[in-house]
Short mmCIF file of C-alpha atoms in Angstrom, two decimals:
data_model
loop_
_atom_site.label_atom_id
_atom_site.label_comp_id
_atom_site.label_asym_id
_atom_site.label_seq_id
_atom_site.Cartn_x
_atom_site.Cartn_y
_atom_site.Cartn_z
CA UNK A 28 -8.78 47.80 -15.80
CA UNK A 29 -6.90 44.65 -17.69
CA UNK A 30 -4.24 45.05 -15.54
CA UNK A 31 -6.18 45.34 -12.20
CA UNK A 32 -7.99 41.97 -13.29
CA UNK A 33 -4.59 40.21 -13.97
CA UNK A 34 -3.35 41.09 -10.54
CA UNK A 35 -6.57 40.02 -8.66
CA UNK A 36 -7.36 36.79 -10.51
CA UNK A 37 -4.34 35.06 -8.99
CA UNK A 38 -5.14 36.39 -5.49
CA UNK A 39 -8.83 35.26 -5.86
CA UNK A 40 -7.61 31.66 -6.99
CA UNK A 41 -5.42 31.35 -4.19
CA UNK A 42 -8.25 32.16 -1.87
CA UNK A 43 -10.36 28.95 -3.06
CA UNK A 44 -10.02 25.66 -1.44
CA UNK A 45 -7.44 23.53 -2.48
CA UNK A 46 -5.75 25.89 -4.89
CA UNK A 47 -2.37 27.07 -4.38
CA UNK A 48 1.07 25.35 -3.86
CA UNK A 49 0.59 25.09 -0.15
CA UNK A 50 -3.38 24.95 0.23
CA UNK A 51 -4.36 23.08 3.21
CA UNK A 52 -6.38 19.62 1.85
CA UNK A 53 -10.07 19.43 2.45
CA UNK A 54 -10.80 16.68 4.88
CA UNK A 55 -13.59 14.53 4.70
CA UNK A 56 -15.96 14.03 7.95
CA UNK A 57 -15.92 10.58 9.62
CA UNK A 58 -19.07 10.16 8.69
CA UNK A 59 -18.11 10.83 4.89
CA UNK A 60 -15.11 8.18 5.25
CA UNK A 61 -17.56 5.51 6.92
CA UNK A 62 -19.88 6.03 4.15
CA UNK A 63 -17.19 5.39 1.60
CA UNK A 64 -15.78 2.02 3.64
CA UNK A 65 -19.45 0.92 3.38
CA UNK A 66 -19.60 1.49 -0.28
CA UNK A 67 -16.15 -0.37 -0.54
CA UNK A 68 -17.40 -3.47 1.30
CA UNK A 69 -20.78 -3.76 -0.32
CA UNK A 70 -18.75 -4.03 -3.89
CA UNK A 71 -16.00 -6.04 -2.62
CA UNK A 72 -18.14 -8.76 -1.46
CA UNK A 73 -20.28 -8.42 -4.34
CA UNK A 74 -17.82 -8.24 -7.17
CA UNK A 75 -14.20 -9.29 -5.84
CA UNK A 76 -14.89 -12.09 -3.08
CA UNK A 77 -16.88 -14.49 -5.19
CA UNK A 78 -14.10 -14.62 -7.80
CA UNK A 79 -11.28 -14.83 -5.47
CA UNK A 80 -13.33 -18.04 -3.50
CA UNK A 81 -13.93 -19.65 -6.48
CA UNK A 82 -10.20 -19.10 -8.07
CA UNK A 83 -8.89 -21.09 -4.90
CA UNK A 84 -11.35 -23.56 -4.23
CA UNK A 85 -12.92 -21.94 -1.03
CA UNK A 86 -16.39 -22.47 -0.18
CA UNK A 87 -16.57 -20.93 3.24
CA UNK A 88 -14.23 -18.38 5.08
CA UNK A 89 -14.50 -17.68 8.62
CA UNK A 90 -12.65 -14.85 10.41
CA UNK A 91 -12.91 -14.42 14.09
CA UNK A 92 -11.96 -11.01 15.70
CA UNK A 93 -10.21 -11.40 18.92
CA UNK A 94 -11.32 -8.36 20.14
CA UNK A 95 -10.01 -4.38 19.85
CA UNK A 96 -8.53 -4.71 16.54
CA UNK A 97 -6.50 -7.64 16.97
CA UNK A 98 -7.55 -8.93 13.95
CA UNK A 99 -5.34 -7.63 10.63
CA UNK A 100 -8.75 -7.81 8.37
CA UNK A 101 -11.18 -5.99 10.49
CA UNK A 102 -11.13 -2.70 9.08
CA UNK A 103 -11.99 -4.76 5.59
CA UNK A 104 -15.13 -6.35 7.35
CA UNK A 105 -16.36 -3.70 9.57
CA UNK A 106 -14.86 -2.34 12.80
CA UNK A 107 -12.99 -4.27 15.80
CA UNK A 108 -15.23 -5.96 18.37
CA UNK A 109 -14.95 -4.51 21.88
CA UNK A 110 -14.37 -7.95 23.82
CA UNK A 111 -13.61 -10.35 21.32
CA UNK A 112 -15.27 -13.74 19.15
CA UNK A 113 -16.70 -11.08 16.44
CA UNK A 114 -17.33 -13.86 13.93
CA UNK A 115 -17.75 -13.12 10.32
CA UNK A 116 -18.91 -16.07 7.70
CA UNK A 117 -18.57 -16.21 4.13
CA UNK A 118 -20.23 -18.87 2.07
CA UNK A 119 -20.26 -19.32 -1.62
CA UNK A 120 -22.37 -21.85 -3.37
CA UNK A 121 -20.57 -21.49 -6.52
CA UNK A 122 -22.58 -19.30 -8.09
CA UNK A 123 -24.29 -15.88 -7.91
CA UNK A 124 -24.05 -13.83 -4.66
CA UNK A 125 -21.70 -14.98 -1.52
CA UNK A 126 -23.56 -15.15 1.67
CA UNK A 127 -22.19 -12.87 4.25
CA UNK A 128 -23.01 -13.18 8.02
CA UNK A 129 -21.88 -11.09 10.94
CA UNK A 130 -22.17 -12.80 14.31
CA UNK A 131 -21.47 -10.15 16.97
CA UNK A 132 -19.40 -10.89 19.87
CA UNK A 133 -20.06 -9.37 23.48
CA UNK A 134 -19.84 -5.68 23.84
CA UNK A 135 -19.47 -5.33 20.19
CA UNK A 136 -20.89 -2.46 18.01
CA UNK A 137 -23.72 -2.61 15.78
CA UNK A 138 -21.90 -0.43 13.12
CA UNK A 139 -20.90 -3.58 11.38
CA UNK A 140 -24.31 -4.36 10.49
CA UNK A 141 -25.20 -0.56 9.70
CA UNK A 142 -23.45 -0.61 6.09
CA UNK A 143 -26.07 -3.10 5.38
CA UNK A 144 -23.62 -5.47 3.63
CA UNK A 145 -24.19 -8.55 5.93
CA UNK A 146 -27.43 -11.02 5.51
CA UNK A 147 -30.05 -11.37 8.04
CA UNK A 148 -29.02 -14.66 10.26
CA UNK A 149 -30.70 -17.45 9.29
CA UNK A 150 -33.07 -19.47 11.83
CA UNK A 151 -31.09 -21.69 14.33
CA UNK A 152 -31.15 -25.22 13.57
CA UNK A 153 -31.51 -28.73 15.91
CA UNK A 154 -28.95 -31.37 16.06
CA UNK A 155 -29.02 -34.66 15.55
CA UNK A 156 -30.51 -35.55 18.97
CA UNK A 157 -32.89 -32.39 18.99
CA UNK A 158 -30.81 -29.78 20.58
CA UNK A 159 -30.50 -26.31 19.30
CA UNK A 160 -27.36 -25.29 17.84
CA UNK A 161 -25.24 -22.28 17.97
CA UNK A 162 -25.54 -19.81 15.20
CA UNK A 163 -22.14 -20.80 14.11
CA UNK A 164 -22.92 -24.63 14.01
CA UNK A 165 -26.36 -23.88 12.17
CA UNK A 166 -24.81 -21.79 9.44
CA UNK A 167 -21.77 -24.11 8.68
CA UNK A 168 -23.59 -27.58 9.10
CA UNK A 169 -26.52 -26.17 7.13
CA UNK A 170 -24.16 -25.89 4.34
CA UNK A 171 -21.69 -28.47 4.62
CA UNK A 172 -18.74 -26.59 3.07
CA UNK A 173 -15.62 -28.70 1.72
CA UNK A 174 -12.99 -26.27 2.07
CA UNK A 175 -13.07 -23.69 5.16
CA UNK A 176 -10.65 -20.91 5.11
CA UNK A 177 -9.32 -19.55 8.11
CA UNK A 178 -6.87 -16.85 8.70
CA UNK A 179 -4.11 -18.78 9.52
CA UNK A 180 -0.45 -19.23 7.61
CA UNK A 181 1.25 -22.42 7.46
CA UNK A 182 4.83 -22.41 9.13
CA UNK A 183 7.79 -21.68 6.54
CA UNK A 184 5.42 -19.23 4.50
CA UNK A 185 7.32 -15.86 4.29
CA UNK A 186 6.80 -12.45 2.83
CA UNK A 187 5.63 -8.91 3.08
CA UNK A 188 2.17 -8.61 4.40
CA UNK A 189 1.54 -12.58 5.23
CA UNK A 190 0.33 -11.45 8.76
CA UNK A 191 -2.87 -10.19 7.30
CA UNK A 192 -3.99 -13.77 6.67
CA UNK A 193 -2.58 -14.95 10.21
CA UNK A 194 -4.98 -13.26 12.50
CA UNK A 195 -6.51 -16.27 14.21
CA UNK A 196 -5.70 -16.77 17.55
CA UNK A 197 -4.76 -20.31 18.92
CA UNK A 198 -7.75 -19.99 21.70
CA UNK A 199 -10.27 -19.04 18.79
CA UNK A 200 -8.81 -21.61 16.55
CA UNK A 201 -9.43 -24.16 19.74
CA UNK A 202 -13.14 -22.90 20.34
CA UNK A 203 -13.84 -23.16 16.47
CA UNK A 204 -12.78 -26.48 16.41
CA UNK A 205 -14.54 -27.63 19.29
CA UNK A 206 -17.60 -26.05 18.14
CA UNK A 207 -17.63 -27.71 14.38
CA UNK A 208 -16.04 -30.96 15.46
CA UNK A 209 -13.35 -33.09 13.80
CA UNK A 210 -15.15 -33.69 10.50
CA UNK A 211 -15.22 -29.99 10.01
CA UNK A 212 -11.33 -29.18 11.33
CA UNK A 213 -10.20 -31.49 8.83
CA UNK A 214 -11.69 -28.99 6.36
CA UNK A 215 -9.67 -26.17 7.65
CA UNK A 216 -7.23 -24.42 5.31
CA UNK A 217 -5.36 -21.45 5.15
CA UNK A 218 -6.96 -18.18 3.70
CA UNK A 219 -3.41 -16.61 2.27
CA UNK A 220 -4.34 -17.35 -1.43
CA UNK A 221 -7.86 -16.28 -0.95
CA UNK A 222 -6.37 -12.99 0.73
CA UNK A 223 -3.95 -12.43 -1.81
CA UNK A 224 -6.60 -12.35 -4.50
CA UNK A 225 -9.21 -10.40 -2.09
CA UNK A 226 -6.58 -7.40 -1.61
CA UNK A 227 -5.06 -7.66 -4.87
CA UNK A 228 -8.25 -6.75 -6.96
CA UNK A 229 -9.86 -3.39 -6.22
CA UNK A 230 -13.20 -1.64 -7.17
CA UNK A 231 -13.77 1.87 -8.09
CA UNK A 232 -14.37 3.35 -4.81
CA UNK A 233 -11.33 2.04 -3.79
CA UNK A 234 -9.37 3.76 -6.19
CA UNK A 235 -10.97 6.97 -5.44
CA UNK A 236 -10.06 6.53 -1.78
CA UNK A 237 -6.56 5.21 -2.46
CA UNK A 238 -6.10 8.11 -5.04
CA UNK A 239 -6.87 10.74 -2.05
CA UNK A 240 -4.63 9.51 0.31
CA UNK A 241 -2.11 9.16 -2.44
CA UNK A 242 -2.29 12.78 -3.26
CA UNK A 243 -2.45 13.83 0.53
CA UNK A 244 1.15 11.97 0.71
CA UNK A 245 3.02 13.13 -1.90
CA UNK A 246 1.64 16.68 -1.41
CA UNK A 247 3.04 16.60 2.14
CA UNK A 248 6.26 15.31 0.93
CA UNK A 249 6.65 18.09 -1.87
CA UNK A 250 6.25 20.64 1.02
CA UNK A 251 8.69 19.14 3.22
CA UNK A 252 11.44 19.33 0.54
CA UNK A 253 11.10 22.86 0.05
CA UNK A 254 12.32 26.36 1.30
CA UNK A 255 9.03 26.26 3.35
CA UNK A 256 10.57 23.82 5.66
CA UNK A 257 14.33 23.44 4.52
CA UNK A 258 16.88 26.08 5.17
CA UNK A 259 20.29 24.82 3.96
CA UNK A 260 23.10 24.92 6.66
CA UNK A 261 20.54 25.01 9.47
CA UNK A 262 17.29 22.46 8.81
CA UNK A 263 18.18 18.93 10.26
CA UNK A 264 16.89 15.66 9.21
CA UNK A 265 14.90 15.47 12.29
CA UNK A 266 13.35 18.93 11.51
CA UNK A 267 12.22 17.56 8.37
CA UNK A 268 10.84 14.45 10.14
CA UNK A 269 8.91 16.37 12.85
CA UNK A 270 7.43 18.77 10.03
CA UNK A 271 5.89 15.95 8.34
CA UNK A 272 4.77 14.13 11.67
CA UNK A 273 2.97 17.17 12.72
CA UNK A 274 1.40 17.88 9.27
CA UNK A 275 0.17 14.37 9.43
CA UNK A 276 -1.19 14.96 13.03
CA UNK A 277 -3.08 18.00 11.69
CA UNK A 278 -4.86 16.08 8.94
CA UNK A 279 -5.65 13.50 11.74
CA UNK A 280 -3.96 10.48 9.90
CA UNK A 281 -1.89 7.66 10.92
CA UNK A 282 1.62 6.80 9.69
CA UNK A 283 2.75 4.03 7.66
CA UNK A 284 6.15 4.47 9.07
CA UNK A 285 8.17 7.16 10.64
CA UNK A 286 9.75 9.53 7.46
CA UNK A 287 12.64 7.91 6.48
CA UNK A 288 15.24 10.62 5.10
CA UNK A 289 18.47 9.74 3.03
CA UNK A 290 21.02 11.98 2.07
CA UNK A 291 24.38 12.20 0.54
CA UNK A 292 27.08 10.98 3.26
CA UNK A 293 29.40 13.84 4.30
CA UNK A 294 32.33 14.59 2.30
CA UNK A 295 31.18 12.66 -0.82
CA UNK A 296 30.42 14.94 -4.00
CA UNK A 297 29.19 11.77 -6.14
CA UNK A 298 25.44 11.31 -4.45
CA UNK A 299 26.66 7.93 -3.21
CA UNK A 300 26.07 6.02 -0.25
CA UNK A 301 22.58 7.58 0.49
CA UNK A 302 21.62 6.87 4.20
CA UNK A 303 20.41 8.36 7.56
CA UNK A 304 23.38 8.86 9.52
CA UNK A 305 22.32 11.00 12.20
CA UNK A 306 18.98 12.24 13.25
CA UNK A 307 20.35 15.55 13.83
CA UNK A 308 22.63 15.91 10.64
CA UNK A 309 22.08 19.31 9.27
CA UNK A 310 21.10 19.60 5.51
CA UNK A 311 23.96 21.29 3.39
CA UNK A 312 24.06 22.85 -0.09
CA UNK A 313 24.84 20.04 -2.80
CA UNK A 314 22.73 17.48 -0.93
CA UNK A 315 20.87 14.74 -2.60
CA UNK A 316 17.70 13.93 -0.39
CA UNK A 317 14.73 11.82 -0.60
CA UNK A 318 12.04 10.76 1.73
CA UNK A 319 10.23 7.66 2.17
CA UNK A 320 7.10 8.00 3.96
CA UNK A 321 3.39 7.33 3.96
CA UNK A 322 0.00 8.07 5.40
CA UNK A 323 -3.14 5.60 6.52
CA UNK A 324 -6.57 6.71 6.12
CA UNK A 325 -9.84 4.60 6.17
CA UNK A 326 -7.87 1.30 5.51
CA UNK A 327 -5.86 2.49 3.01
CA UNK A 328 -1.90 3.03 3.23
CA UNK A 329 0.42 4.66 1.04
CA UNK A 330 4.25 4.36 0.58
CA UNK A 331 6.23 6.62 -1.90
CA UNK A 332 9.35 8.67 -1.97
CA UNK A 333 10.21 12.24 -3.21
CA UNK A 334 13.48 13.41 -4.26
CA UNK A 335 15.16 16.86 -3.87
CA UNK A 336 18.51 18.58 -4.80
CA UNK A 337 19.84 21.14 -2.49
CA UNK A 338 21.25 24.12 -5.02
CA UNK A 339 24.96 25.17 -4.11
CA UNK A 340 25.38 28.88 -4.31
CA UNK A 341 25.15 30.41 -7.54
CA UNK A 342 23.31 27.05 -8.77
CA UNK A 343 20.21 27.62 -10.92
CA UNK A 344 19.90 23.81 -11.73
CA UNK A 345 21.59 20.46 -10.49
CA UNK A 346 24.84 19.50 -11.83
CA UNK A 347 24.81 17.73 -15.39
CA UNK A 348 25.86 14.29 -14.03
CA UNK A 349 22.98 14.24 -11.26
CA UNK A 350 20.71 15.44 -14.48
CA UNK A 351 21.53 12.29 -16.26
CA UNK A 352 20.99 10.07 -13.62
CA UNK A 353 17.51 11.26 -13.26
CA UNK A 354 16.51 11.16 -16.80
CA UNK A 355 18.00 7.72 -16.94
CA UNK A 356 15.55 6.85 -13.91
CA UNK A 357 12.76 8.40 -16.16
CA UNK A 358 13.90 6.19 -19.03
CA UNK A 359 13.54 3.10 -16.88
CA UNK A 360 10.12 4.31 -15.52
CA UNK A 361 8.99 4.53 -19.21
CA UNK A 362 10.24 0.78 -20.10
CA UNK A 363 8.54 -0.71 -16.61
CA UNK A 364 5.20 1.45 -17.19
CA UNK A 365 4.90 0.38 -20.67
CA UNK A 366 4.94 -3.59 -19.87
CA UNK A 367 3.50 -4.50 -16.54
CA UNK A 368 -0.15 -5.50 -16.76
CA UNK A 369 -2.83 -7.54 -15.14
CA UNK A 370 -3.17 -11.30 -15.53
CA UNK A 371 0.13 -12.24 -15.58
CA UNK A 372 2.37 -13.22 -12.35
CA UNK A 373 4.49 -11.25 -10.75
CA UNK A 374 7.63 -13.65 -11.74
CA UNK A 375 6.81 -13.55 -15.35
CA UNK A 376 6.71 -9.76 -15.44
CA UNK A 377 10.06 -9.25 -13.19
CA UNK A 378 12.03 -11.94 -15.43
CA UNK A 379 10.86 -9.84 -18.82
CA UNK A 380 11.58 -6.58 -17.05
CA UNK A 381 15.22 -7.63 -16.49
CA UNK A 382 15.81 -8.54 -19.83
CA UNK A 383 14.06 -5.21 -21.19
CA UNK A 384 16.30 -3.02 -19.14
CA UNK A 385 19.29 -5.16 -20.14
CA UNK A 386 18.24 -4.19 -24.11
CA UNK A 387 17.76 -0.86 -23.36
CA UNK A 388 21.77 -0.60 -22.30
CA UNK A 389 21.20 -0.97 -18.46
CA UNK A 390 22.98 -3.37 -16.11
CA UNK A 391 20.54 -4.84 -14.08
CA UNK A 392 21.50 -5.98 -10.73
CA UNK A 393 20.08 -7.69 -7.64
CA UNK A 394 21.38 -5.66 -5.12
CA UNK A 395 20.05 -2.38 -3.56
CA UNK A 396 23.22 -0.43 -3.97
CA UNK A 397 25.87 0.29 -6.31
CA UNK A 398 28.71 -1.95 -7.33
CA UNK A 399 31.87 -1.19 -9.34
CA UNK A 400 30.59 -2.48 -12.77
CA UNK A 401 30.55 0.08 -15.61
CA UNK A 402 27.52 1.68 -16.35
CA UNK A 403 23.90 2.68 -14.91
CA UNK A 404 22.64 -0.23 -12.94
CA UNK A 405 19.06 -0.95 -12.32
CA UNK A 406 17.02 -2.73 -9.42
CA UNK A 407 13.50 -3.06 -9.55
CA UNK A 408 11.47 -3.63 -6.44
CA UNK A 409 7.65 -3.21 -6.81
CA UNK A 410 5.79 -4.68 -4.09
CA UNK A 411 2.03 -4.89 -3.55
CA UNK A 412 0.05 -2.48 -1.43
CA UNK A 413 -3.43 -0.58 -0.83
CA UNK A 414 -4.98 -2.01 2.42
CA UNK A 415 -1.35 -2.43 3.73
CA UNK A 416 1.81 -0.24 2.55
CA UNK A 417 3.29 -3.67 1.97
CA UNK A 418 0.67 -6.09 1.19
CA UNK A 419 0.26 -9.88 0.64
CA UNK A 420 -0.67 -9.27 -2.98
CA UNK A 421 1.62 -9.97 -6.46
CA UNK A 422 4.99 -8.46 -6.07
CA UNK A 423 7.65 -7.91 -8.79
CA UNK A 424 10.61 -8.19 -6.85
CA UNK A 425 13.10 -10.50 -5.75
CA UNK A 426 13.29 -9.77 -1.96
CA UNK A 427 10.29 -11.97 -1.34
CA UNK A 428 10.40 -14.11 -4.22
CA UNK A 429 7.19 -16.11 -3.00
CA UNK A 430 5.11 -13.18 -3.78
CA UNK A 431 5.93 -13.19 -7.24
CA UNK A 432 3.93 -16.49 -7.96
CA UNK A 433 0.80 -14.42 -7.71
CA UNK A 434 -0.83 -12.96 -10.55
CA UNK A 435 -1.67 -9.26 -10.95
CA UNK A 436 -5.55 -8.94 -10.62
CA UNK A 437 -7.57 -6.33 -11.99
CA UNK A 438 -7.34 -3.06 -10.74
CA UNK A 439 -4.02 -4.10 -8.66
CA UNK A 440 -2.42 -1.50 -6.38
CA UNK A 441 1.51 -1.68 -6.82
CA UNK A 442 4.11 0.13 -5.31
CA UNK A 443 6.03 1.19 -8.56
CA UNK A 444 9.52 1.24 -6.90
CA UNK A 445 13.06 0.61 -8.46
CA UNK A 446 16.42 2.25 -8.11
CA UNK A 447 19.18 3.22 -10.47
CA UNK A 448 23.03 3.95 -9.62
CA UNK A 449 24.44 6.27 -12.43
CA UNK A 450 28.25 6.81 -12.74
CA UNK A 451 29.58 10.72 -11.26
CA UNK A 452 30.91 12.53 -14.24
CA UNK A 453 33.06 14.58 -11.75
CA UNK A 454 33.81 11.69 -9.13
CA UNK A 455 35.17 8.68 -10.74
CA UNK A 456 34.39 5.25 -8.71
CA UNK A 457 30.89 7.16 -7.35
CA UNK A 458 27.39 6.25 -8.79
CA UNK A 459 24.61 8.67 -8.30
CA UNK A 460 21.63 6.67 -6.36
CA UNK A 461 18.04 7.77 -7.77
CA UNK A 462 15.15 5.99 -5.65
CA UNK A 463 11.69 6.20 -7.31
CA UNK A 464 8.62 5.02 -5.77
CA UNK A 465 5.00 5.89 -6.65
CA UNK A 466 2.03 4.21 -6.04
CA UNK A 467 -0.26 3.23 -9.10
CA UNK A 468 -3.17 1.16 -10.34
CA UNK A 469 -2.45 -1.37 -12.60
CA UNK A 470 -5.37 -1.88 -15.21
CA UNK A 471 -5.65 -3.87 -18.26
CA UNK A 472 -4.02 -0.84 -20.18
CA UNK A 473 -1.10 -1.10 -17.85
CA UNK A 474 0.27 1.17 -15.06
CA UNK A 475 -2.04 4.34 -14.50
CA UNK A 476 -1.48 7.10 -11.87
CA UNK A 477 -3.22 7.52 -8.71
CA UNK A 478 -1.93 10.98 -8.40
CA UNK A 479 0.68 13.45 -10.11
CA UNK A 480 4.04 11.54 -10.20
CA UNK A 481 7.26 13.06 -9.84
CA UNK A 482 8.75 14.04 -13.20
CA UNK A 483 11.78 16.42 -12.31
CA UNK A 484 13.71 16.83 -9.21
CA UNK A 485 12.49 19.28 -6.53
CA UNK A 486 14.95 21.94 -6.02
CA UNK A 487 15.45 23.80 -2.52
CA UNK A 488 17.28 27.01 -3.03
#
């Protein structure tokens, strides 16, 4: 009887939803996702927006949807209008709750107001000569804001995700300036810094949602880099990418980008020069592979990697130099995780991490490629993320130094991304390239995992 129970128990567990190595994820209904998005908007408007506006000296923020999703922030605010000119106004008196109004454009859906996150529209005012003002004019003139943020980015500002603060069309700017007049047009400022804080701080329901889509992403990648998908000597790069795309479609999700698979160049035994040098390249035994991929769901986007080694005939584990490289990558992970905190700028933390990595005996490099210097090289490239895979929030990387000026806000989402280049023990002149990327939340305690990270190399037999 004991033996029978022992045999049946694993089968019973595998039959439960979500249990088993390749169990299909349980997907929430569109209604459940909509309810979650409403909860997120309420908490963001109540808890995050007031601080973001006050930190940046913004009295009013106006967002105009040009129509059919052309405004990058529409999923933060509601849903896209059908034909344009959906206007969203946020006003901060300097204390307490931020007022928020949704002025629907022609043909727009009422779903934006069904979340119950917007206030009833105030009565229309009369102008100085007794004429009735528009709803937009009544709200703005009645509150007389000193600084009005619009989604426009000044010329010369660069950086990943900056477009999220640049959604206002020239036509809508012209209409807005005409409606409000020259006095208020002189008070227009960019929403860029406001957006960096608004997207850079997250509430509990956002952490829950980001954790879900992160776990879906890593589980898909781990299945793709297994013998379920890969047959050494037969499976191509495109086969793996197609499987991931079909897997994504089966879940009804959007992609962050097409799967980026990297592998050892043919003829190299040192795992150097990882690249995608042919969509139809066949995966061979002895390859070191990683895939960079992400999913989008309910206004959250992931961007992470998983790495696998294709065992050679007779191997039961990776070669010793590859294991040394992986262990070095895990040592770097511990250094970074132990020192990144909220409340400090990306620049402060990047400069500190560079020195800590040197103090640990590694060579810090500004390059994303190996050089001929002795030792293990390390490059850090951690970018903000969450509502975008590369968001306009605080970064800890040199690629876009402008974003390192921002401070990591409470519960910031961060791409925990870095590379190491470790000398090959059997192939002098080559370095083993290990690329790590996880999506994490940064709290007052430091970096915390949103889903199980990759602690060891995946093996394909």
